[in-house]
mmCIF file of C-alpha atoms in Angstrom:
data_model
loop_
_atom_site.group_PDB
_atom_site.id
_atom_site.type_symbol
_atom_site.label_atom_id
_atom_site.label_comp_id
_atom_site.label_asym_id
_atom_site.label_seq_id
_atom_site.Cartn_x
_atom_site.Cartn_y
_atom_site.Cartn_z
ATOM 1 C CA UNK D 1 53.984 115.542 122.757
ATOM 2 C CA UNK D 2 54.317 118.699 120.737
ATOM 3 C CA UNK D 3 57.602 118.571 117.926
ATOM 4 C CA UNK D 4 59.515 121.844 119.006
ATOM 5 C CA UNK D 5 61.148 123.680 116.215
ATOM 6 C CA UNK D 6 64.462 125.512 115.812
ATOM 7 C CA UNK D 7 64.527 127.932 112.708
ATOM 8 C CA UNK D 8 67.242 130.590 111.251
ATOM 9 C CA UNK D 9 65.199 134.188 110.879
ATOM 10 C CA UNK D 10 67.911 135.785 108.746
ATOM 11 C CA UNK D 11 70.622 134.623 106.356
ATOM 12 C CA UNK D 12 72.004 131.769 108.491
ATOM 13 C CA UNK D 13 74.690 131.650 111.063
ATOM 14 C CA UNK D 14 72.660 133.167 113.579
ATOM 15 C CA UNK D 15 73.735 130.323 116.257
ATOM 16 C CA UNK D 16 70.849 127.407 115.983
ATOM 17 C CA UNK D 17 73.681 125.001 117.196
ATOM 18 C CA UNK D 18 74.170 126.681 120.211
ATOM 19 C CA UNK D 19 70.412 126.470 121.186
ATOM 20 C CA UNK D 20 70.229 122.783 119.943
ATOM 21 C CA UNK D 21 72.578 121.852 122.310
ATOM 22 C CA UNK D 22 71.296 123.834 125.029
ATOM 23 C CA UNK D 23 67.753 122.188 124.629
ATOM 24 C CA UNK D 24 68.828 118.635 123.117
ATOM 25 C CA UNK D 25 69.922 117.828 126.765
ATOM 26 C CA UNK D 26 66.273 117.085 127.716
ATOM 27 C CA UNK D 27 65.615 115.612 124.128
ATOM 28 C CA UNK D 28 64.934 112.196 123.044
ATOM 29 C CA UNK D 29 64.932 112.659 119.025
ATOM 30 C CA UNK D 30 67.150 115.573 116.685
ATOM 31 C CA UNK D 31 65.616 115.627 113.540
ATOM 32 C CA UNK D 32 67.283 117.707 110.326
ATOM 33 C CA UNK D 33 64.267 117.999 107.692
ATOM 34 C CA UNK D 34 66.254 119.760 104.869
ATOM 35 C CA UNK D 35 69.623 120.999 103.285
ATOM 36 C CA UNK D 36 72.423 118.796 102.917
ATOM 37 C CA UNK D 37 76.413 119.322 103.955
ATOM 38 C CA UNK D 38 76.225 122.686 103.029
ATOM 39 C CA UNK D 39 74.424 123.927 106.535
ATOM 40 C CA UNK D 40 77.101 124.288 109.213
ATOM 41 C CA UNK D 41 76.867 124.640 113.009
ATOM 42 C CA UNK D 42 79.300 124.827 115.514
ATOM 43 C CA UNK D 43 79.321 124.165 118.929
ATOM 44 C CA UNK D 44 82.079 123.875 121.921
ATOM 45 C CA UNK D 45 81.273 121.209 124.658
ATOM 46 C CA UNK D 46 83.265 119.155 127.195
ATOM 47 C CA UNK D 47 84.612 115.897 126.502
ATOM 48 C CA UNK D 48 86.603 113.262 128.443
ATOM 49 C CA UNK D 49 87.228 112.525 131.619
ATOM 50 C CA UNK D 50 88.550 116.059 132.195
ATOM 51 C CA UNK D 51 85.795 117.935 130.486
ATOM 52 C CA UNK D 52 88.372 119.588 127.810
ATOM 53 C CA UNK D 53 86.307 122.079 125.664
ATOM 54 C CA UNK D 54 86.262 120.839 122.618
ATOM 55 C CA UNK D 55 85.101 122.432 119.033
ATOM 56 C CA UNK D 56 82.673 120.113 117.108
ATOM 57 C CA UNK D 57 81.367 120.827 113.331
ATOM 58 C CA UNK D 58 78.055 119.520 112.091
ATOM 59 C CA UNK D 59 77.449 119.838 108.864
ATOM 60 C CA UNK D 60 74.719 116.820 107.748
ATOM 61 C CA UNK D 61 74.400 115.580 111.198
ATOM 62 C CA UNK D 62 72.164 116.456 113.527
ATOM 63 C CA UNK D 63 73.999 118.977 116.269
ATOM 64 C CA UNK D 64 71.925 117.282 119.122
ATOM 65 C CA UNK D 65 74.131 114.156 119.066
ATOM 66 C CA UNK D 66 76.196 115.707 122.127
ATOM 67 C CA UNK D 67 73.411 114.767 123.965
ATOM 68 C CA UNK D 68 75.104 110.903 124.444
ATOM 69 C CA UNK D 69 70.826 110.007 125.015
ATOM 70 C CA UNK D 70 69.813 112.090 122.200
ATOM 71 C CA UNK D 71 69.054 110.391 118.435
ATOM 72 C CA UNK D 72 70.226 112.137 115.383
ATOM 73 C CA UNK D 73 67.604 111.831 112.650
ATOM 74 C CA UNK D 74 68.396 112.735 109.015
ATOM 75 C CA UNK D 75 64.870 113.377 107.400
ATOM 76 C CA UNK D 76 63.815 112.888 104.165
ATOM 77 C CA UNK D 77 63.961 116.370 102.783
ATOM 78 C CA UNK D 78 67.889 115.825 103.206
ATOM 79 C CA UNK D 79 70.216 115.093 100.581
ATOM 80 C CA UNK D 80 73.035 113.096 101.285
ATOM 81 C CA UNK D 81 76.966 112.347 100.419
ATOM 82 C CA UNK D 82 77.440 109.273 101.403
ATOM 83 C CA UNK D 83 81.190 109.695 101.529
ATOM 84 C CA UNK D 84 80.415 113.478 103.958
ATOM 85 C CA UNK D 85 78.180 111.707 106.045
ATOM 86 C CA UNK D 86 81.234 109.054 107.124
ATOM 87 C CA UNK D 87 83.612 111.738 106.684
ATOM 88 C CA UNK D 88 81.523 113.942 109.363
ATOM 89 C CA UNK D 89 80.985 110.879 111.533
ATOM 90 C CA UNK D 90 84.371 109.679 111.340
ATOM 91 C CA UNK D 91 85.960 113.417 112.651
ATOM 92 C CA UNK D 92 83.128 113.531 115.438
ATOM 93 C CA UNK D 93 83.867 110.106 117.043
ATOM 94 C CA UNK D 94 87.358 110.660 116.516
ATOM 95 C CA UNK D 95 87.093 113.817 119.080
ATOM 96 C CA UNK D 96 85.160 111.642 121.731
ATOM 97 C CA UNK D 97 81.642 111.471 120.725
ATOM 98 C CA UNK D 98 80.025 108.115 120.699
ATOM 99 C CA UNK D 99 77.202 108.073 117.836
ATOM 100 C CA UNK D 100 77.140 104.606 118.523
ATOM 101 C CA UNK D 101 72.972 103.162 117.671
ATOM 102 C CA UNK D 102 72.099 106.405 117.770
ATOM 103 C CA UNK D 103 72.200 108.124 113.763
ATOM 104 C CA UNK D 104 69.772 107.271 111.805
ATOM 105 C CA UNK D 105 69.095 108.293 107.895
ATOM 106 C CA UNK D 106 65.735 108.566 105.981
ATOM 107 C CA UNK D 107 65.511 105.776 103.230
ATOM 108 C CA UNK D 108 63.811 108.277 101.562
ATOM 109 C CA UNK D 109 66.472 111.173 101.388
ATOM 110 C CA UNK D 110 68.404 112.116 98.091
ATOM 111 C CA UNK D 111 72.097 111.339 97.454
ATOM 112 C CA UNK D 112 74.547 114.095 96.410
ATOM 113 C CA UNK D 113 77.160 112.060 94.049
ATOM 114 C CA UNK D 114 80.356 113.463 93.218
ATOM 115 C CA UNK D 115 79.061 114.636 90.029
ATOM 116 C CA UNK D 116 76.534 116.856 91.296
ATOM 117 C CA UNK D 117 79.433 118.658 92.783
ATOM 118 C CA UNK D 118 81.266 119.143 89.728
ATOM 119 C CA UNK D 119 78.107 120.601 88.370
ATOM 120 C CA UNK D 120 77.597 123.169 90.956
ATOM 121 C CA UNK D 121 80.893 124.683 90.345
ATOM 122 C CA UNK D 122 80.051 124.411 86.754
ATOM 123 C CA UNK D 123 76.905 126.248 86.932
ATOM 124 C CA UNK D 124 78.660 128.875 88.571
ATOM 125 C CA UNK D 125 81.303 129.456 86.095
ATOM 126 C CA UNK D 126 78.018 129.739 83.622
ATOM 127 C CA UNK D 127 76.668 132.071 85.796
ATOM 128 C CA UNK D 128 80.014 134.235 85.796
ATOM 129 C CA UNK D 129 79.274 138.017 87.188
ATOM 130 C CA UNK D 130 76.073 136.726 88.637
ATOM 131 C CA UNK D 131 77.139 133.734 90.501
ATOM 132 C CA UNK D 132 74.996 132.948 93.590
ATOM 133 C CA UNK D 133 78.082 132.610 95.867
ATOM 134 C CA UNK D 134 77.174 128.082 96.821
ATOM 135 C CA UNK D 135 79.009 126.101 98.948
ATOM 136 C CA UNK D 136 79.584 123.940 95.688
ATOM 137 C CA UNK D 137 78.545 120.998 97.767
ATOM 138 C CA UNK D 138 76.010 119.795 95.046
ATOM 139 C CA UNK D 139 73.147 120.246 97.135
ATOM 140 C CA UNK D 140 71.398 122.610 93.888
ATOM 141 C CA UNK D 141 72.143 120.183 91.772
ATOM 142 C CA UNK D 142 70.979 117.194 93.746
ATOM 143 C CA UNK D 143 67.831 119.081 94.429
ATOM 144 C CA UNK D 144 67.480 119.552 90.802
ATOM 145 C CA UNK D 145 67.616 115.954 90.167
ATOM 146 C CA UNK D 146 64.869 115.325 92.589
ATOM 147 C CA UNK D 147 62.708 117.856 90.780
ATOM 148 C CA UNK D 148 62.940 116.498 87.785
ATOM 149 C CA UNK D 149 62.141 112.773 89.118
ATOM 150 C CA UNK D 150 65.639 112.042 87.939
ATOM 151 C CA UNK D 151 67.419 111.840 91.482
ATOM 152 C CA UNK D 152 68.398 108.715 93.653
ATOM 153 C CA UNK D 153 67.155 107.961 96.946
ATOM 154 C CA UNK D 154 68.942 106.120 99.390
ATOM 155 C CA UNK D 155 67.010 102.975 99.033
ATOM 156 C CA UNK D 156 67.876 102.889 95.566
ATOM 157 C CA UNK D 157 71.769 101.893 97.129
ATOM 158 C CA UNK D 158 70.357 98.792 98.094
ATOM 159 C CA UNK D 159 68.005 98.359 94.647
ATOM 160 C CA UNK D 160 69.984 95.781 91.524
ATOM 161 C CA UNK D 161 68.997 98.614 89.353
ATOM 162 C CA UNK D 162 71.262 101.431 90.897
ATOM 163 C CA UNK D 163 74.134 101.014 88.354
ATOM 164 C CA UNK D 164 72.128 100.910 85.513
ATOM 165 C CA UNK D 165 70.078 104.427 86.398
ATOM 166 C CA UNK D 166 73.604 105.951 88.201
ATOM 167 C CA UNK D 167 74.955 105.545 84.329
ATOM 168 C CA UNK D 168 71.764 107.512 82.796
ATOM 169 C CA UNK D 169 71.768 110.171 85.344
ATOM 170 C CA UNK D 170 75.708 110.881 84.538
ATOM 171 C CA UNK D 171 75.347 110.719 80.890
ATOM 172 C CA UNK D 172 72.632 113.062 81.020
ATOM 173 C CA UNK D 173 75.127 116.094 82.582
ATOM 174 C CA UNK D 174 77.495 115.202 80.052
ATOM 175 C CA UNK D 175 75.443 115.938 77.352
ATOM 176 C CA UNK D 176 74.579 118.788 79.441
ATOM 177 C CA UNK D 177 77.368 120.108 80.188
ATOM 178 C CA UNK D 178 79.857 118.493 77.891
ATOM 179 C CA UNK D 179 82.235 115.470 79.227
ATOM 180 C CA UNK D 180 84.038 116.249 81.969
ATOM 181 C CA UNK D 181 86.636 113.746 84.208
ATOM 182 C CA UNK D 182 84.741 111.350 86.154
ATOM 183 C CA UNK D 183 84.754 107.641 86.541
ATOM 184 C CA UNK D 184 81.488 106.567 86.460
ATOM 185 C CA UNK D 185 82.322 102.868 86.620
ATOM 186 C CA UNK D 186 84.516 103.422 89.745
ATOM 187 C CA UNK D 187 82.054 105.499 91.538
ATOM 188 C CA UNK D 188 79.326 102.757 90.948
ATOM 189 C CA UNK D 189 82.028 100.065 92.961
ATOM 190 C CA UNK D 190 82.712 102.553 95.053
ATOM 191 C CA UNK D 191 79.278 102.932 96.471
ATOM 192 C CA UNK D 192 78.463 99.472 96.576
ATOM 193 C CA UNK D 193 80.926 99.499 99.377
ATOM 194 C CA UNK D 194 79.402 102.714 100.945
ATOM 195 C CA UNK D 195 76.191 101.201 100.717
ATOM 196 C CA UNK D 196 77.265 98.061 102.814
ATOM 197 C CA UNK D 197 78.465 100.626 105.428
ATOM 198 C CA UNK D 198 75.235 102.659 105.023
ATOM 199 C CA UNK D 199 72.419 100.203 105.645
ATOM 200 C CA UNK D 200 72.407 99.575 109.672
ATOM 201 C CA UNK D 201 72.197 103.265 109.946
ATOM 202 C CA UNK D 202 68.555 103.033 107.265
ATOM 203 C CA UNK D 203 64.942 103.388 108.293
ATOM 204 C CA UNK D 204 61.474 103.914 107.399
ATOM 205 C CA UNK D 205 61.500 107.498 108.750
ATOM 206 C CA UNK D 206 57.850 107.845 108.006
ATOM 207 C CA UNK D 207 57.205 105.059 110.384
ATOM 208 C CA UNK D 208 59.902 106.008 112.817
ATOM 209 C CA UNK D 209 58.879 109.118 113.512
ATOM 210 C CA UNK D 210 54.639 108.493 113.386
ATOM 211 C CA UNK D 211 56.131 105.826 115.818
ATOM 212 C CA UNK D 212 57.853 108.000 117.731
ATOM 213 C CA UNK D 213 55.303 111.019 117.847
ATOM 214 C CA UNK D 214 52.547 108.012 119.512
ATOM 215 C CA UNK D 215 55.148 107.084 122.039
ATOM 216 C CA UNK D 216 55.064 110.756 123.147
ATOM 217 C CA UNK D 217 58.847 110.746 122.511
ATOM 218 C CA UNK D 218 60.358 114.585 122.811
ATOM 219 C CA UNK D 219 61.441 115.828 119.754
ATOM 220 C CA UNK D 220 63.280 118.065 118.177
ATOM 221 C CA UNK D 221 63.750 119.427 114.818
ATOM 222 C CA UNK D 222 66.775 121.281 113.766
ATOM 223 C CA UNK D 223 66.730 123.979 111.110
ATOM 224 C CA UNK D 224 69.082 124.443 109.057
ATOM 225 C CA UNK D 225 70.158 127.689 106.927
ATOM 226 C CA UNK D 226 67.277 130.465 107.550
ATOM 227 C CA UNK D 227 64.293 132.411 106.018
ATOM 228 C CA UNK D 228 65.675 134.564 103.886
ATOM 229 C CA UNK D 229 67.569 131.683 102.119
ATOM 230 C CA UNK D 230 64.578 129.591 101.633
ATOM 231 C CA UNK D 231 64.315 128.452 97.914
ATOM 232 C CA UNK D 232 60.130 130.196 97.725
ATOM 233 C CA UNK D 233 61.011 133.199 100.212
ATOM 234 C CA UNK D 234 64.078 134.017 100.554
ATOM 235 C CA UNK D 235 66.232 136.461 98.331
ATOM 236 C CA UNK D 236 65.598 134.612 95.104
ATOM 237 C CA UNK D 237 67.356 133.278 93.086
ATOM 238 C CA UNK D 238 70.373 134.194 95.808
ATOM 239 C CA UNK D 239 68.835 131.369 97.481
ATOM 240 C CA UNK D 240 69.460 127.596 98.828
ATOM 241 C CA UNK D 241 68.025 124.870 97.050
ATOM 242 C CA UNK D 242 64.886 123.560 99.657
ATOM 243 C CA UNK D 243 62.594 124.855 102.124
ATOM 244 C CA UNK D 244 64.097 126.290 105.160
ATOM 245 C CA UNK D 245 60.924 127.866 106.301
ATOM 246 C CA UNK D 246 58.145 125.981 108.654
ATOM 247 C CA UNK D 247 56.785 124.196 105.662
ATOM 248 C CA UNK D 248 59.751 121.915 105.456
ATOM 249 C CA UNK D 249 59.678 120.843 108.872
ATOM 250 C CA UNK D 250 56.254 118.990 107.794
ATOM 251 C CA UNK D 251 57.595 117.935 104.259
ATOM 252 C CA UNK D 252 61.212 116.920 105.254
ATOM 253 C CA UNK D 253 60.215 114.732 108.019
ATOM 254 C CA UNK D 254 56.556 113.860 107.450
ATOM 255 C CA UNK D 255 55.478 115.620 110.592
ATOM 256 C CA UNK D 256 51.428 116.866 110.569
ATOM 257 C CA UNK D 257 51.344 120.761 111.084
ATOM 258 C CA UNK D 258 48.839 119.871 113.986
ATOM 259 C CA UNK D 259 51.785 118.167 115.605
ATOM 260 C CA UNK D 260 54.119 121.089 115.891
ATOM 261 C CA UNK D 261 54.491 122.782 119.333
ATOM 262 C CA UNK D 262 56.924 125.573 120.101
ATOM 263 C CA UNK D 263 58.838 127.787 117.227
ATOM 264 C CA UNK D 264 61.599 129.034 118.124
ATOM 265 C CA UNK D 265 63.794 131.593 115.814
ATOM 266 C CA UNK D 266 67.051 132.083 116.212
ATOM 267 C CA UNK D 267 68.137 135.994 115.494
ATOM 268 C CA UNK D 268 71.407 137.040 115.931
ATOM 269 C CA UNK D 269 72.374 140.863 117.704
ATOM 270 C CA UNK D 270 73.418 142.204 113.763
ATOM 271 C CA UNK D 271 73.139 140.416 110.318
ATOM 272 C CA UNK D 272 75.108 138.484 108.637
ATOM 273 C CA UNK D 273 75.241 136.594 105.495
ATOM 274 C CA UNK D 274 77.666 134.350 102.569
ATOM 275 C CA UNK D 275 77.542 134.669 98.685
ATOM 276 C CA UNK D 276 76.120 136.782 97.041
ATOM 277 C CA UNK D 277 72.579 138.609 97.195
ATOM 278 C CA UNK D 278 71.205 141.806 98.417
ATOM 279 C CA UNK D 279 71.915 142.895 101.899
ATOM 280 C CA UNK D 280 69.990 146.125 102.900
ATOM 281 C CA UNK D 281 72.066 146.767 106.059
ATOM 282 C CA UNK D 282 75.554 145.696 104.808
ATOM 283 C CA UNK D 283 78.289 147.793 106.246
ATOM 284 C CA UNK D 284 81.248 147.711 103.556
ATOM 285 C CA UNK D 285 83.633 149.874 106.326
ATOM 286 C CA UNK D 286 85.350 150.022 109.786
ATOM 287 C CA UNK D 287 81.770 148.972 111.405
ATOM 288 C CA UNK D 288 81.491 145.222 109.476
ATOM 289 C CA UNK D 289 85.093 144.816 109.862
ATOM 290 C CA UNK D 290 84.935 145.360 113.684
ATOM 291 C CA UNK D 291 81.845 142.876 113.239
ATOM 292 C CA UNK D 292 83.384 140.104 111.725
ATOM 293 C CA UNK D 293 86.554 140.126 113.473
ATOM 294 C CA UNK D 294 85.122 140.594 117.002
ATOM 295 C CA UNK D 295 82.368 137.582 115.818
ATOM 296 C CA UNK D 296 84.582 135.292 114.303
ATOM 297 C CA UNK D 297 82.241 135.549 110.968
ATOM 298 C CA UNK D 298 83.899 132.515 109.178
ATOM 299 C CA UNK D 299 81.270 129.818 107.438
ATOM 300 C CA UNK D 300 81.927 126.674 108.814
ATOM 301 C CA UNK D 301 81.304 124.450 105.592
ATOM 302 C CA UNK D 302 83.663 127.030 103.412
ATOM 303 C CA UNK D 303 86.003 129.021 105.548
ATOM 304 C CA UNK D 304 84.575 132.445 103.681
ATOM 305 C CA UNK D 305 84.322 135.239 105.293
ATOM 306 C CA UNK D 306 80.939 136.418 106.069
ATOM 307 C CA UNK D 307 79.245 139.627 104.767
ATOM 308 C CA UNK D 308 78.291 141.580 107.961
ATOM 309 C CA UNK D 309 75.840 144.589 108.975
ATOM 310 C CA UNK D 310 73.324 146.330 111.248
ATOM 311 C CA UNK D 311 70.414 144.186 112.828
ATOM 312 C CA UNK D 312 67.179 144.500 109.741
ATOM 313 C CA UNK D 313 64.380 144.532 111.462
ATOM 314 C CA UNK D 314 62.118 144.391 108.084
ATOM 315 C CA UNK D 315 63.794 141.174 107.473
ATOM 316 C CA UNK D 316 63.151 139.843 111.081
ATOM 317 C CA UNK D 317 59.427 141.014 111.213
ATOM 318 C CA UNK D 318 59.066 139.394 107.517
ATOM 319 C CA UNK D 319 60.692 136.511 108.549
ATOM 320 C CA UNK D 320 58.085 136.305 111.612
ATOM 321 C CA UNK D 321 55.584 136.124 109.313
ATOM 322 C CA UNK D 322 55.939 133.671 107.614
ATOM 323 C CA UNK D 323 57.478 131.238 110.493
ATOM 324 C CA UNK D 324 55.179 132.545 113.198
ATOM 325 C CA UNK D 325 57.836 132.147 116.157
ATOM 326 C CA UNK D 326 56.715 132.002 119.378
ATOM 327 C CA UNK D 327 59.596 132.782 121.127
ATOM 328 C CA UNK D 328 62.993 134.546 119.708
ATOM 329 C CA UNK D 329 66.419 133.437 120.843
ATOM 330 C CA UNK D 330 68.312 136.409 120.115
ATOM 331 C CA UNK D 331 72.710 135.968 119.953
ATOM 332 C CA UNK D 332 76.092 137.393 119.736
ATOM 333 C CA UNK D 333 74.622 140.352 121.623
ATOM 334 C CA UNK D 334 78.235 141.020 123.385
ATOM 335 C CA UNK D 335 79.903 141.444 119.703
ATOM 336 C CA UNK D 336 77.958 145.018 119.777
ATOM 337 C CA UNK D 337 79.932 145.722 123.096
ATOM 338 C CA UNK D 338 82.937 147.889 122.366
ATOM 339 C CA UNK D 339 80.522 150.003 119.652
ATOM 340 C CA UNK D 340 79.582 153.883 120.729
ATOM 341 C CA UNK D 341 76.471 153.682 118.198
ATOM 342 C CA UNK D 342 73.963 150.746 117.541
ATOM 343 C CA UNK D 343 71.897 150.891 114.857
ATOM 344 C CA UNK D 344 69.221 148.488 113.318
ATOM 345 C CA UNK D 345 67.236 149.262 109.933
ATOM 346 C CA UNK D 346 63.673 149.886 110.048
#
């Protein structure tokens, strides 16, 4: 059975959640492919006996866990913080939803440490008046580790050798970017616990999902961020740190292209976007106020207030492109409501 595909067109934020957990109801596998912790989707749903709407945040985890038949897959294209990913869990099952045998991780996927953290908000400071505006998750970082064949994979929790290259790694940003406070020592216990709590949720994803894709199973793969953030073509360098585009759909999860089905993108009614970066359509007055108030334009990872503007249709028919969407799932169209004028840029 074909994979079916839910992408961001724009800067993010357009409402993939929403649609995830809309179609995830008739879904037997949510995969993410890329990103980390910094991605953030929100999504109301009734839980309990009395069907109370209630607000749940993904950030690392797959959004079509509401669906209580649904299996959240974290691909390999990921990178992961152990200590988010638990944290994340924790706050979902806390609000009624049993993940129960049903979250799995890619032993293949990165690990954000603490430390890459640090960095990003280091690399920022460096950057000063041209700061990209990140979530200071550590996802560039962690990316940049991978890269360089320098980065831990998940498997390597589970290796006798993960102290011993966790130490190199850390003295290799020190010398970087001088010694700052952190205890390596206590973050190598520290994960030998997390990595005792980590292993039931551990597969092969490469064989899971070939596994999977035989049995016909229905999948799903959840995009996270958008186009015009993707590290090759989006808004360089006011970009994530992976490929948010079609191509990491097939390289985060190990899916053949011949094996994806429908594309959908997700476009909301105007634009919006967070950090820094050009923004053709930006309205700095009355107009993105209105926006952002009547849309609730706060990230979910960071709280920020989100840039807001007109609809760009250069950006969506770009975006189109390179994605090739067969169908467009556009959102927030009632925010334009109480406005006399619409406008889009062409």
């Amino acid at each position: 059975m074909p994979v079916e595909v839910v992408l961001g067109t724009q800067w993010g934020d357009e409402g993939k959640g929403k649609l995830v957990d809309i179609i995830s109801q008739d879904i037997d596998i949510c995969a993410r492919c890329a990103g980390g912790n910094n991605a953030g989707h929100t999504i109301v749903v009734p839980m309990g006996p009395n069907g109370e709407k209630t607000m749940l945040d993904f950030h690392l985890l797959p959004c079509g866990l509401v669906n209580p038949n649904c299996v959240g897959l974290i691909g390999s294209g990921v990178v992961v913080h152990v200590p988010s990913f638990f944290a994340e869990l924790e706050k979902l099952e806390s609000k009624g939803l049993n993940c129960q045998g049903r979250l799995l991780l890619s032993d293949r996927a990165h690990l954000v440490f603490d430390f890459h953290q640090i960095v990003d908000g280091l690399k920022e400071v460096e950057l000063g008046g041209k700061s990209i505006g990140t979530t200071k998750k550590g996802i560039g970082p962690a990316y940049s580790s991978k890269a360089s064949r320098s980065g831990l994979r998940v498997h390597h929790l589970f290796d006798d050798t993960f102290a011993e290259k966790f130490r190199k790694i850390v003295e290799g940003r020190f010398k970087r970017y001088g010694y700052f406070e952190y205890d390596t020592e206590a973050e190598i216990e520290r994960y030998k616990g997390l990595a005792a709590r980590l292993k039931p949720y551990v597969v092969d994803a490469v064989s899971y999902m070939h596994a999977s894709l035989q049995a016909n199973k229905r999948i799903l793969v959840e995009g996270a961020n958008a186009l015009m953030l993707d590290i090759d073509y989006g808004t360089y360098p006011f970009v994530t740190s992976s490929n948010t585009a079609i191509g990491g759909v097939c390289t985060g999860l190990a899916i053949p292209p011949k094996q994806i089905g429908r594309i959908i993108g997700v476009i909301k009614a105007y634009t919006t976007r967070v950090g820094g970066g050009p923004f053709p359509s930006e309205q700095l007055n009355e107009i993105g106020t209105t926006l952002q108030e009547v849309g609730h334009e706060y990230g979910t990872t960071t709280g920020r207030k989100r840039r807001c503007g007109w609809l760009d249709l250069v950006v969506l028919k770009y975006s189109t492109m390179i994605n090739g969407y067969d169908v467009l799932n556009l959102t927030k169209l009632d925010v334009l409501d109480g406005l006399e004028e619409i406008k889009v840029a062409v």
